[in-house]
Coordinates of C-alpha atoms in Angstrom, one line a residue:
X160 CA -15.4 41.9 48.8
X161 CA -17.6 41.8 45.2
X162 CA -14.4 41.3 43.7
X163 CA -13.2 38.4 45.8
X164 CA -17.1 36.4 45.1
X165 CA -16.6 37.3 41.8
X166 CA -13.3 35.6 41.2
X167 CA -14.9 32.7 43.4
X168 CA -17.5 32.5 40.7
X169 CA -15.3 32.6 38.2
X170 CA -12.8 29.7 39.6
X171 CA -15.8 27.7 40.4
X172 CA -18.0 27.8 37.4
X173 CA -14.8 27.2 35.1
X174 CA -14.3 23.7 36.3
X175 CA -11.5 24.0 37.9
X176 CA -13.1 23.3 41.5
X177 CA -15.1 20.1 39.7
X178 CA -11.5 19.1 38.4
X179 CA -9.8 19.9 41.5
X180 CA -12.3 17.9 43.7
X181 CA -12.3 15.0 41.6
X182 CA -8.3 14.6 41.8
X183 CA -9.1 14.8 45.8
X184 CA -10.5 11.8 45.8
X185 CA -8.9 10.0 43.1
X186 CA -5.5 10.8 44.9
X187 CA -7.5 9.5 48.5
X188 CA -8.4 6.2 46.4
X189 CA -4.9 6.2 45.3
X190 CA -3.2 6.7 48.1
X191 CA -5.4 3.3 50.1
X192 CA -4.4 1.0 47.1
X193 CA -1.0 2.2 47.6
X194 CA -1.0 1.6 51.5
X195 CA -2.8 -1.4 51.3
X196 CA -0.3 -2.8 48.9
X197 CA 2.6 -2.0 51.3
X198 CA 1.2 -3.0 53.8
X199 CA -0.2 -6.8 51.9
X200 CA 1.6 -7.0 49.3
X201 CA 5.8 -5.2 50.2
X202 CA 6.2 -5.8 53.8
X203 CA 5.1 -9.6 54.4
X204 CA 8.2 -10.9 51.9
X205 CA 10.4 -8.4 53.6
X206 CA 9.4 -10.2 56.7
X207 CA 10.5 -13.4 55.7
X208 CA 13.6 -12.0 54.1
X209 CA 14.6 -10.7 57.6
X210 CA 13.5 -14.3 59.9
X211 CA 10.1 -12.8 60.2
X212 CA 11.0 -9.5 61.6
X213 CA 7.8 -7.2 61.3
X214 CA 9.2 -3.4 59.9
X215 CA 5.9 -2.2 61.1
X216 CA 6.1 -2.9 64.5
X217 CA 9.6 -2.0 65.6
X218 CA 9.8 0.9 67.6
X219 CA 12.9 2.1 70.1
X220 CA 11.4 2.4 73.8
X221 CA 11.8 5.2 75.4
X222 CA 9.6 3.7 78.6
X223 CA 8.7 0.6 79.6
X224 CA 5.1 0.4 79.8
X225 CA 4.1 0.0 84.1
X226 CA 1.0 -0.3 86.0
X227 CA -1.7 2.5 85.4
X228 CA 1.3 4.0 82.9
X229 CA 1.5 3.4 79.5
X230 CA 4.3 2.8 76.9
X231 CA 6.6 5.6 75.3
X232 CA 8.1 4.6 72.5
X233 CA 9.3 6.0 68.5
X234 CA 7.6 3.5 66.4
X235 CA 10.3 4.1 63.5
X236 CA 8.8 0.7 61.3
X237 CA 5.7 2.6 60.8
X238 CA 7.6 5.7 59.5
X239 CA 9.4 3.4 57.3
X240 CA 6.1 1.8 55.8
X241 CA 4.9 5.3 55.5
X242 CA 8.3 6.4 53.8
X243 CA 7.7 4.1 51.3
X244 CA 4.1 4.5 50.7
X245 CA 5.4 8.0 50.1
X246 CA 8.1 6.7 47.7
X247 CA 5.4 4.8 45.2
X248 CA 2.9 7.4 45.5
X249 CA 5.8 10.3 44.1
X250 CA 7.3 8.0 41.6
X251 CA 4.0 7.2 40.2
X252 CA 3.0 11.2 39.8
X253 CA 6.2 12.0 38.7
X254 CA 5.7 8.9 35.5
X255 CA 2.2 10.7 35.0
X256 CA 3.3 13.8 34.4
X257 CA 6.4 13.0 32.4
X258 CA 3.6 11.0 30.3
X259 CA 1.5 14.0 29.8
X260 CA 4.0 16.0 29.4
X261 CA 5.6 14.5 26.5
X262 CA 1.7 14.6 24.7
X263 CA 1.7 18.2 25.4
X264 CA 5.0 18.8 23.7
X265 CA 3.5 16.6 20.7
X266 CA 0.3 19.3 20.5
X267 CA 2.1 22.7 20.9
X268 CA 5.0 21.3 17.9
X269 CA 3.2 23.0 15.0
X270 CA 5.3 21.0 12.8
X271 CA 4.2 17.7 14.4
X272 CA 2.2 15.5 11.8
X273 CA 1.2 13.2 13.5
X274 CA -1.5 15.5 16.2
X275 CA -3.8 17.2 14.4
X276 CA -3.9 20.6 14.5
X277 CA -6.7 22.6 15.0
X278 CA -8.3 24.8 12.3
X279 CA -7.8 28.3 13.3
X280 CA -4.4 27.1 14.2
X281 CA -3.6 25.9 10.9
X282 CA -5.2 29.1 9.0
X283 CA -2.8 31.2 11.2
X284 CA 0.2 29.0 10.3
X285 CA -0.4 28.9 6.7
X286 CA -0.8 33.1 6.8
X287 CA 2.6 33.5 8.6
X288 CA 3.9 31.0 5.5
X289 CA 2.2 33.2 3.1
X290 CA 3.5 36.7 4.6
X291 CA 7.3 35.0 4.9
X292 CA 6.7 34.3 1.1
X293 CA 5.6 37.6 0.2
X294 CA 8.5 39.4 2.3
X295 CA 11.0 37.2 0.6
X296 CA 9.3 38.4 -3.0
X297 CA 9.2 42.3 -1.9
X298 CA 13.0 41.7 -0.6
X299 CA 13.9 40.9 -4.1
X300 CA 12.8 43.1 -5.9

């Protein structure tokens, strides 16, 4: 049980809870501008590109709603709002990642002149440069 608190402590005082909880709501911001936008800003102009035919509000029946009994139905528009709420959401994680992504290729390519390097990083590479000269020298003679 010690254990388990102390890799608790150690998750949580690292940052990565802080970091974690802040992409939570980020991504809950995120994902209301992206279902408002849908919702405001996608589905009206596919309305009127379809004689005013709300995607949102079909559904197939099932049962017809009755006195004292209420309506059963599959409301498949919604799904297809949320299906593409889902859509924009994904493609605009997966453009973020391949964005950071291609700066973390730029930082670990040692050879890379244009992001600077850090210090220890740099010592270390001129060493191995150094040692790779002095091999070649003991090699010949």
């Amino acid at each position: 049980m010690a254990s388990l608190y102390q890799e608790f402590k150690n998750f949580a005082i690292k940052g990565n809870m802080i970091d974690m909880a802040v992409g939570i709501i980020i991504g809950t911001a995120f994902n209301n501008v992206v279902s408002t936008l849908v919702k405001k800003v996608v589905m009206p102009p596919l309305s009127l590109l379809t004689d005013d035919v709300r995607l949102g509000d079909k559904k197939y029946i099932l049962r017809q709603a009755a006195e004292g009994v209420d309506e059963v139905a599959i409301g498949y528009g919604e799904l297809m709002e949320v299906l593409i709420d889902f859509l924009i959401i994904a493609f605009t994680i997966f453009v973020v990642i391949k964005f950071i992504n291609r700066f973390k290729k730029k930082s670990e390519d040692p050879k890379n002149k244009t992001v600077e390097t850090p210090k220890n990083i740099e010592l270390l590479s001129n060493i191995e440069k150094l040692m790779e000269e002095q091999n070649a020298m003991l090699k010949e003679k």
